[in-house]
Amino acid sequence: MWDAVLAARKPQIALVDEFAHTNAPGSRHPKRYLDVQELLAAGIDVYTTLNIQHLESLNDVVAQITGIVVHETIPDNVIDQSAEIELIDLAPDELLQRLKDGKVYIPEQAAHAIEKFFRKGNLTALREIALRRTADRVDVQMRDYMETRAIAGPWATKERLLVCVSPGALSERLIRTARRLADELEAEWIALYVETPNQARMSQRQRGRMERMLHLAEGLGAKTLTVPNIAVAETIVQYARAHNVTKIIAGANRWRPRLLEFLRGIRWSNQIIADGSCGSNRRCLR
């Protein structure tokens, strides 16, 4: 079949169903996504279909939700390379009715599918995962658009929080606050530590505390990142702008003497505000 498509017909577009499935024995490739990659390499555009449970990175999550391990999976980077993703959304009740009507499987297979995998709770959870995965893809496309056109942003289409952590005593409180706020907003959040040359020479005790703070943030669901740089405020602002962060959470000692600020320099959390990063679209919580 593939020789006919590639050599004889040479179409502009090929339709390939069941993207993640295994081919029949003796086929040109063991997996269907390898067929698609060959067609793309030959300059043929491909439209294909995929269920969310077939993504490799979601295999453990799907097994936890459904109690069934999906063996037909594809690498995530195959999807990441696609030109466009379109979500075909169907309410669980409507899909269950289609199964009962024999529009998906023959009646015997449909009854077994409804009893095992296609339960309403499973379908609701998988639907949410599919919606979120598609939204993440659109968010990446939007950030790429902003970057190529040098748009400073942020565009608050999706909440994204950045909590600034340090070896100081306030970090643990900030991390927990960020987690609560992320839950309220249903937002992604990042814990960022900017390591200056002075902090690189921290005592073992301080370094251990810093590692615990990042571990705490990661355990609470944050993406953690350590960036070495001498300019703390500038690094935070640059990261926030590049990643469309809508809210920055930073700590400040309300009782710090003004003389001490004069001698040691203005605190970096104040520099972030002075930079203008906490404008009408971005809030800085201190």
PDB file of C-alpha atoms in Angstrom, residues 50-251:
ATOM      1  CA  LEU A  50      -5.348   9.849  18.066  1.00  0.00           C
ATOM      2  CA  ASN A  51      -6.991   9.245  21.443  1.00  0.00           C
ATOM      3  CA  ILE A  52      -5.482  11.076  24.415  1.00  0.00           C
ATOM      4  CA  GLN A  53      -4.791   7.823  26.290  1.00  0.00           C
ATOM      5  CA  HIS A  54      -2.226   6.809  23.656  1.00  0.00           C
ATOM      6  CA  LEU A  55       0.357   9.473  24.585  1.00  0.00           C
ATOM      7  CA  GLU A  56       3.389   7.861  26.231  1.00  0.00           C
ATOM      8  CA  SER A  57       3.827  10.580  28.895  1.00  0.00           C
ATOM      9  CA  LEU A  58       0.251  10.007  30.106  1.00  0.00           C
ATOM     10  CA  ASN A  59       0.507   6.218  30.366  1.00  0.00           C
ATOM     11  CA  ASP A  60       0.805   6.118  34.172  1.00  0.00           C
ATOM     12  CA  VAL A  61      -1.913   8.755  34.631  1.00  0.00           C
ATOM     13  CA  VAL A  62      -4.342   6.873  32.382  1.00  0.00           C
ATOM     14  CA  ALA A  63      -3.621   3.585  34.183  1.00  0.00           C
ATOM     15  CA  GLN A  64      -4.278   5.246  37.549  1.00  0.00           C
ATOM     16  CA  ILE A  65      -7.610   6.682  36.356  1.00  0.00           C
ATOM     17  CA  THR A  66      -8.951   3.705  34.416  1.00  0.00           C
ATOM     18  CA  GLY A  67      -7.171   0.761  36.032  1.00  0.00           C
ATOM     19  CA  ILE A  68      -6.068  -0.333  32.559  1.00  0.00           C
ATOM     20  CA  VAL A  69      -2.554  -0.057  31.102  1.00  0.00           C
ATOM     21  CA  VAL A  70      -2.672   1.145  27.505  1.00  0.00           C
ATOM     22  CA  HIS A  71       0.005  -0.673  25.496  1.00  0.00           C
ATOM     23  CA  GLU A  72      -0.480   1.126  22.177  1.00  0.00           C
ATOM     24  CA  THR A  73       1.404   4.401  22.773  1.00  0.00           C
ATOM     25  CA  ILE A  74       3.386   6.910  20.742  1.00  0.00           C
ATOM     26  CA  PRO A  75       6.287   9.175  21.791  1.00  0.00           C
ATOM     27  CA  ASP A  76       5.176  12.698  22.749  1.00  0.00           C
ATOM     28  CA  ASN A  77       7.742  14.321  20.468  1.00  0.00           C
ATOM     29  CA  VAL A  78       5.856  12.941  17.457  1.00  0.00           C
ATOM     30  CA  ILE A  79       2.845  15.021  18.486  1.00  0.00           C
ATOM     31  CA  ASP A  80       5.029  18.017  19.351  1.00  0.00           C
ATOM     32  CA  GLN A  81       6.271  18.066  15.745  1.00  0.00           C
ATOM     33  CA  SER A  82       2.778  18.207  14.260  1.00  0.00           C
ATOM     34  CA  ALA A  83       1.781  21.357  12.381  1.00  0.00           C
ATOM     35  CA  GLU A  84      -1.685  21.559  13.914  1.00  0.00           C
ATOM     36  CA  ILE A  85      -3.788  19.764  16.540  1.00  0.00           C
ATOM     37  CA  GLU A  86      -7.592  19.834  16.446  1.00  0.00           C
ATOM     38  CA  LEU A  87      -9.562  18.613  19.455  1.00  0.00           C
ATOM     39  CA  ILE A  88     -12.703  16.640  18.645  1.00  0.00           C
ATOM     40  CA  ASP A  89     -14.652  17.032  21.878  1.00  0.00           C
ATOM     41  CA  LEU A  90     -17.612  14.818  22.723  1.00  0.00           C
ATOM     42  CA  ALA A  91     -19.553  14.796  25.999  1.00  0.00           C
ATOM     43  CA  PRO A  92     -19.249  11.459  27.875  1.00  0.00           C
ATOM     44  CA  ASP A  93     -23.010  10.806  27.807  1.00  0.00           C
ATOM     45  CA  GLU A  94     -23.114  11.262  24.038  1.00  0.00           C
ATOM     46  CA  LEU A  95     -20.165   8.913  23.509  1.00  0.00           C
ATOM     47  CA  LEU A  96     -21.755   6.283  25.759  1.00  0.00           C
ATOM     48  CA  GLN A  97     -24.976   6.543  23.752  1.00  0.00           C
ATOM     49  CA  ARG A  98     -23.046   6.075  20.502  1.00  0.00           C
ATOM     50  CA  LEU A  99     -21.444   2.959  21.987  1.00  0.00           C
ATOM     51  CA  LYS A 100     -24.834   1.580  23.019  1.00  0.00           C
ATOM     52  CA  ASP A 101     -26.216   2.293  19.536  1.00  0.00           C
ATOM     53  CA  GLY A 102     -23.437   0.240  17.952  1.00  0.00           C
ATOM     54  CA  LYS A 103     -21.892   3.240  16.164  1.00  0.00           C
ATOM     55  CA  VAL A 104     -18.404   2.596  17.553  1.00  0.00           C
ATOM     56  CA  TYR A 105     -18.133  -1.172  18.162  1.00  0.00           C
ATOM     57  CA  ILE A 106     -20.385  -4.131  17.494  1.00  0.00           C
ATOM     58  CA  PRO A 107     -22.817  -4.635  20.432  1.00  0.00           C
ATOM     59  CA  GLU A 108     -20.784  -7.323  22.244  1.00  0.00           C
ATOM     60  CA  GLN A 109     -17.576  -5.278  22.092  1.00  0.00           C
ATOM     61  CA  ALA A 110     -19.432  -2.106  23.063  1.00  0.00           C
ATOM     62  CA  ALA A 111     -20.896  -3.687  26.203  1.00  0.00           C
ATOM     63  CA  HIS A 112     -17.453  -4.897  27.287  1.00  0.00           C
ATOM     64  CA  ALA A 113     -15.901  -1.474  26.548  1.00  0.00           C
ATOM     65  CA  ILE A 114     -18.543   0.365  28.602  1.00  0.00           C
ATOM     66  CA  GLU A 115     -18.043  -1.995  31.524  1.00  0.00           C
ATOM     67  CA  LYS A 116     -14.228  -1.757  31.530  1.00  0.00           C
ATOM     68  CA  PHE A 117     -12.656   1.342  29.991  1.00  0.00           C
ATOM     69  CA  PHE A 118     -15.441   3.637  28.808  1.00  0.00           C
ATOM     70  CA  ARG A 119     -17.046   4.380  32.151  1.00  0.00           C
ATOM     71  CA  LYS A 120     -18.463   7.876  32.546  1.00  0.00           C
ATOM     72  CA  GLY A 121     -15.923   8.836  35.237  1.00  0.00           C
ATOM     73  CA  ASN A 122     -13.037   7.637  33.068  1.00  0.00           C
ATOM     74  CA  LEU A 123     -14.335   9.526  30.049  1.00  0.00           C
ATOM     75  CA  THR A 124     -14.783  12.730  32.061  1.00  0.00           C
ATOM     76  CA  ALA A 125     -11.203  12.568  33.342  1.00  0.00           C
ATOM     77  CA  LEU A 126      -9.758  11.744  29.899  1.00  0.00           C
ATOM     78  CA  ARG A 127     -11.777  14.589  28.385  1.00  0.00           C
ATOM     79  CA  GLU A 128     -10.270  17.060  30.869  1.00  0.00           C
ATOM     80  CA  ILE A 129      -6.741  15.775  30.122  1.00  0.00           C
ATOM     81  CA  ALA A 130      -7.364  16.224  26.386  1.00  0.00           C
ATOM     82  CA  LEU A 131      -8.669  19.767  26.881  1.00  0.00           C
ATOM     83  CA  ARG A 132      -5.681  20.723  29.026  1.00  0.00           C
ATOM     84  CA  ARG A 133      -3.170  19.178  26.624  1.00  0.00           C
ATOM     85  CA  THR A 134      -4.692  21.077  23.713  1.00  0.00           C
ATOM     86  CA  ALA A 135      -4.719  24.314  25.729  1.00  0.00           C
ATOM     87  CA  ASP A 136      -1.020  23.832  26.526  1.00  0.00           C
ATOM     88  CA  ARG A 137      -0.283  23.440  22.810  1.00  0.00           C
ATOM     89  CA  VAL A 138      -2.162  26.648  21.998  1.00  0.00           C
ATOM     90  CA  ASP A 139      -0.298  28.433  24.806  1.00  0.00           C
ATOM     91  CA  VAL A 140       3.055  27.411  23.295  1.00  0.00           C
ATOM     92  CA  GLN A 141       1.928  28.674  19.890  1.00  0.00           C
ATOM     93  CA  MET A 142       0.902  32.000  21.425  1.00  0.00           C
ATOM     94  CA  ARG A 143       4.247  32.437  23.189  1.00  0.00           C
ATOM     95  CA  ASP A 144       6.086  31.615  19.955  1.00  0.00           C
ATOM     96  CA  TYR A 145       4.007  34.280  18.197  1.00  0.00           C
ATOM     97  CA  MET A 146       4.835  36.835  20.920  1.00  0.00           C
ATOM     98  CA  GLU A 147       8.531  35.976  20.743  1.00  0.00           C
ATOM     99  CA  THR A 148       8.841  36.193  16.944  1.00  0.00           C
ATOM    100  CA  ARG A 149       7.133  39.582  16.974  1.00  0.00           C
ATOM    101  CA  ALA A 150       9.000  40.881  20.046  1.00  0.00           C
ATOM    102  CA  ILE A 151       5.761  41.397  21.994  1.00  0.00           C
ATOM    103  CA  ALA A 152       6.655  42.046  25.637  1.00  0.00           C
ATOM    104  CA  GLY A 153       3.343  40.919  27.139  1.00  0.00           C
ATOM    105  CA  PRO A 154       2.118  39.438  29.271  1.00  0.00           C
ATOM    106  CA  TRP A 155      -1.058  38.361  27.524  1.00  0.00           C
ATOM    107  CA  ALA A 156      -3.145  37.038  30.387  1.00  0.00           C
ATOM    108  CA  THR A 157      -4.924  34.323  28.391  1.00  0.00           C
ATOM    109  CA  LYS A 158      -3.800  31.786  30.961  1.00  0.00           C
ATOM    110  CA  GLU A 159      -2.633  32.370  34.521  1.00  0.00           C
ATOM    111  CA  ARG A 160       0.982  31.433  35.164  1.00  0.00           C
ATOM    112  CA  LEU A 161       2.623  32.129  38.524  1.00  0.00           C
ATOM    113  CA  LEU A 162       6.291  32.642  39.339  1.00  0.00           C
ATOM    114  CA  VAL A 163       7.462  32.376  42.946  1.00  0.00           C
ATOM    115  CA  CYS A 164      10.957  33.666  43.722  1.00  0.00           C
ATOM    116  CA  VAL A 165      12.733  31.471  46.271  1.00  0.00           C
ATOM    117  CA  SER A 166      15.963  31.932  48.206  1.00  0.00           C
ATOM    118  CA  PRO A 167      17.712  30.388  51.238  1.00  0.00           C
ATOM    119  CA  GLY A 168      15.867  32.889  53.458  1.00  0.00           C
ATOM    120  CA  ALA A 169      13.350  31.921  56.121  1.00  0.00           C
ATOM    121  CA  LEU A 170      10.434  33.370  54.142  1.00  0.00           C
ATOM    122  CA  SER A 171      10.748  31.007  51.171  1.00  0.00           C
ATOM    123  CA  GLU A 172       8.750  28.153  52.647  1.00  0.00           C
ATOM    124  CA  ARG A 173       5.812  30.465  53.309  1.00  0.00           C
ATOM    125  CA  LEU A 174       6.031  31.912  49.801  1.00  0.00           C
ATOM    126  CA  ILE A 175       6.037  28.445  48.226  1.00  0.00           C
ATOM    127  CA  ARG A 176       2.940  27.369  50.145  1.00  0.00           C
ATOM    128  CA  THR A 177       1.214  30.651  49.284  1.00  0.00           C
ATOM    129  CA  ALA A 178       2.030  30.133  45.606  1.00  0.00           C
ATOM    130  CA  ARG A 179       0.575  26.624  45.715  1.00  0.00           C
ATOM    131  CA  ARG A 180      -2.681  27.858  47.286  1.00  0.00           C
ATOM    132  CA  LEU A 181      -2.984  30.676  44.752  1.00  0.00           C
ATOM    133  CA  ALA A 182      -2.228  28.286  41.883  1.00  0.00           C
ATOM    134  CA  ASP A 183      -5.016  26.009  43.109  1.00  0.00           C
ATOM    135  CA  GLU A 184      -7.467  28.921  43.305  1.00  0.00           C
ATOM    136  CA  LEU A 185      -6.602  30.072  39.789  1.00  0.00           C
ATOM    137  CA  GLU A 186      -6.083  26.569  38.356  1.00  0.00           C
ATOM    138  CA  ALA A 187      -2.738  27.916  37.171  1.00  0.00           C
ATOM    139  CA  GLU A 188       0.664  26.539  36.292  1.00  0.00           C
ATOM    140  CA  TRP A 189       3.384  27.743  38.653  1.00  0.00           C
ATOM    141  CA  ILE A 190       7.164  27.927  38.632  1.00  0.00           C
ATOM    142  CA  ALA A 191       9.626  28.216  41.522  1.00  0.00           C
ATOM    143  CA  LEU A 192      12.688  30.162  40.391  1.00  0.00           C
ATOM    144  CA  TYR A 193      15.962  30.477  42.298  1.00  0.00           C
ATOM    145  CA  VAL A 194      18.524  32.950  40.991  1.00  0.00           C
ATOM    146  CA  GLU A 195      21.916  31.931  42.377  1.00  0.00           C
ATOM    147  CA  THR A 196      24.337  34.850  42.642  1.00  0.00           C
ATOM    148  CA  PRO A 197      28.133  34.443  43.051  1.00  0.00           C
ATOM    149  CA  ASN A 198      27.782  35.216  46.774  1.00  0.00           C
ATOM    150  CA  GLN A 199      25.104  32.549  47.186  1.00  0.00           C
ATOM    151  CA  ALA A 200      27.274  30.055  45.318  1.00  0.00           C
ATOM    152  CA  ARG A 201      29.579  30.249  48.351  1.00  0.00           C
ATOM    153  CA  MET A 202      26.800  29.446  50.819  1.00  0.00           C
ATOM    154  CA  SER A 203      27.439  27.237  53.818  1.00  0.00           C
ATOM    155  CA  GLN A 204      26.470  23.586  53.608  1.00  0.00           C
ATOM    156  CA  ARG A 205      23.538  24.301  55.922  1.00  0.00           C
ATOM    157  CA  GLN A 206      22.206  27.090  53.693  1.00  0.00           C
ATOM    158  CA  ARG A 207      22.681  24.989  50.566  1.00  0.00           C
ATOM    159  CA  GLY A 208      20.805  22.143  52.181  1.00  0.00           C
ATOM    160  CA  ARG A 209      17.959  24.503  53.028  1.00  0.00           C
ATOM    161  CA  MET A 210      17.843  25.763  49.450  1.00  0.00           C
ATOM    162  CA  GLU A 211      17.640  22.216  48.134  1.00  0.00           C
ATOM    163  CA  ARG A 212      14.788  21.506  50.568  1.00  0.00           C
ATOM    164  CA  MET A 213      12.898  24.580  49.348  1.00  0.00           C
ATOM    165  CA  LEU A 214      13.134  23.490  45.721  1.00  0.00           C
ATOM    166  CA  HIS A 215      12.188  19.950  46.672  1.00  0.00           C
ATOM    167  CA  LEU A 216       9.171  21.285  48.584  1.00  0.00           C
ATOM    168  CA  ALA A 217       8.045  23.345  45.584  1.00  0.00           C
ATOM    169  CA  GLU A 218       8.467  20.376  43.252  1.00  0.00           C
ATOM    170  CA  GLY A 219       6.539  18.149  45.638  1.00  0.00           C
ATOM    171  CA  LEU A 220       3.684  20.673  45.677  1.00  0.00           C
ATOM    172  CA  GLY A 221       3.472  20.626  41.891  1.00  0.00           C
ATOM    173  CA  ALA A 222       5.747  23.440  40.738  1.00  0.00           C
ATOM    174  CA  LYS A 223       8.238  23.407  37.940  1.00  0.00           C
ATOM    175  CA  THR A 224      11.571  24.300  39.597  1.00  0.00           C
ATOM    176  CA  LEU A 225      14.447  26.155  38.013  1.00  0.00           C
ATOM    177  CA  THR A 226      17.864  27.410  39.193  1.00  0.00           C
ATOM    178  CA  VAL A 227      19.545  30.135  37.141  1.00  0.00           C
ATOM    179  CA  PRO A 228      23.042  31.452  37.968  1.00  0.00           C
ATOM    180  CA  ASN A 229      23.232  35.222  37.501  1.00  0.00           C
ATOM    181  CA  ILE A 230      24.477  38.279  39.356  1.00  0.00           C
ATOM    182  CA  ALA A 231      21.394  40.380  38.510  1.00  0.00           C
ATOM    183  CA  VAL A 232      18.529  38.792  40.431  1.00  0.00           C
ATOM    184  CA  ALA A 233      15.712  41.225  39.570  1.00  0.00           C
ATOM    185  CA  GLU A 234      16.621  41.424  35.890  1.00  0.00           C
ATOM    186  CA  THR A 235      16.790  37.635  35.597  1.00  0.00           C
ATOM    187  CA  ILE A 236      13.370  37.240  37.217  1.00  0.00           C
ATOM    188  CA  VAL A 237      11.818  39.878  34.971  1.00  0.00           C
ATOM    189  CA  GLN A 238      13.374  38.405  31.818  1.00  0.00           C
ATOM    190  CA  TYR A 239      12.127  34.924  32.684  1.00  0.00           C
ATOM    191  CA  ALA A 240       8.645  36.245  33.505  1.00  0.00           C
ATOM    192  CA  ARG A 241       8.380  38.088  30.204  1.00  0.00           C
ATOM    193  CA  ALA A 242       9.722  35.197  28.143  1.00  0.00           C
ATOM    194  CA  HIS A 243       7.281  32.726  29.708  1.00  0.00           C
ATOM    195  CA  ASN A 244       4.189  34.968  29.854  1.00  0.00           C
ATOM    196  CA  VAL A 245       4.041  34.949  33.658  1.00  0.00           C
ATOM    197  CA  THR A 246       0.978  36.813  34.937  1.00  0.00           C
ATOM    198  CA  LYS A 247       1.796  36.971  38.654  1.00  0.00           C
ATOM    199  CA  ILE A 248       5.142  37.182  40.483  1.00  0.00           C
ATOM    200  CA  ILE A 249       5.314  36.201  44.151  1.00  0.00           C
ATOM    201  CA  ALA A 250       8.358  37.587  45.962  1.00  0.00           C
ATOM    202  CA  GLY A 251       9.274  38.129  49.597  1.00  0.00           C
TER     203      GLY A 251
END
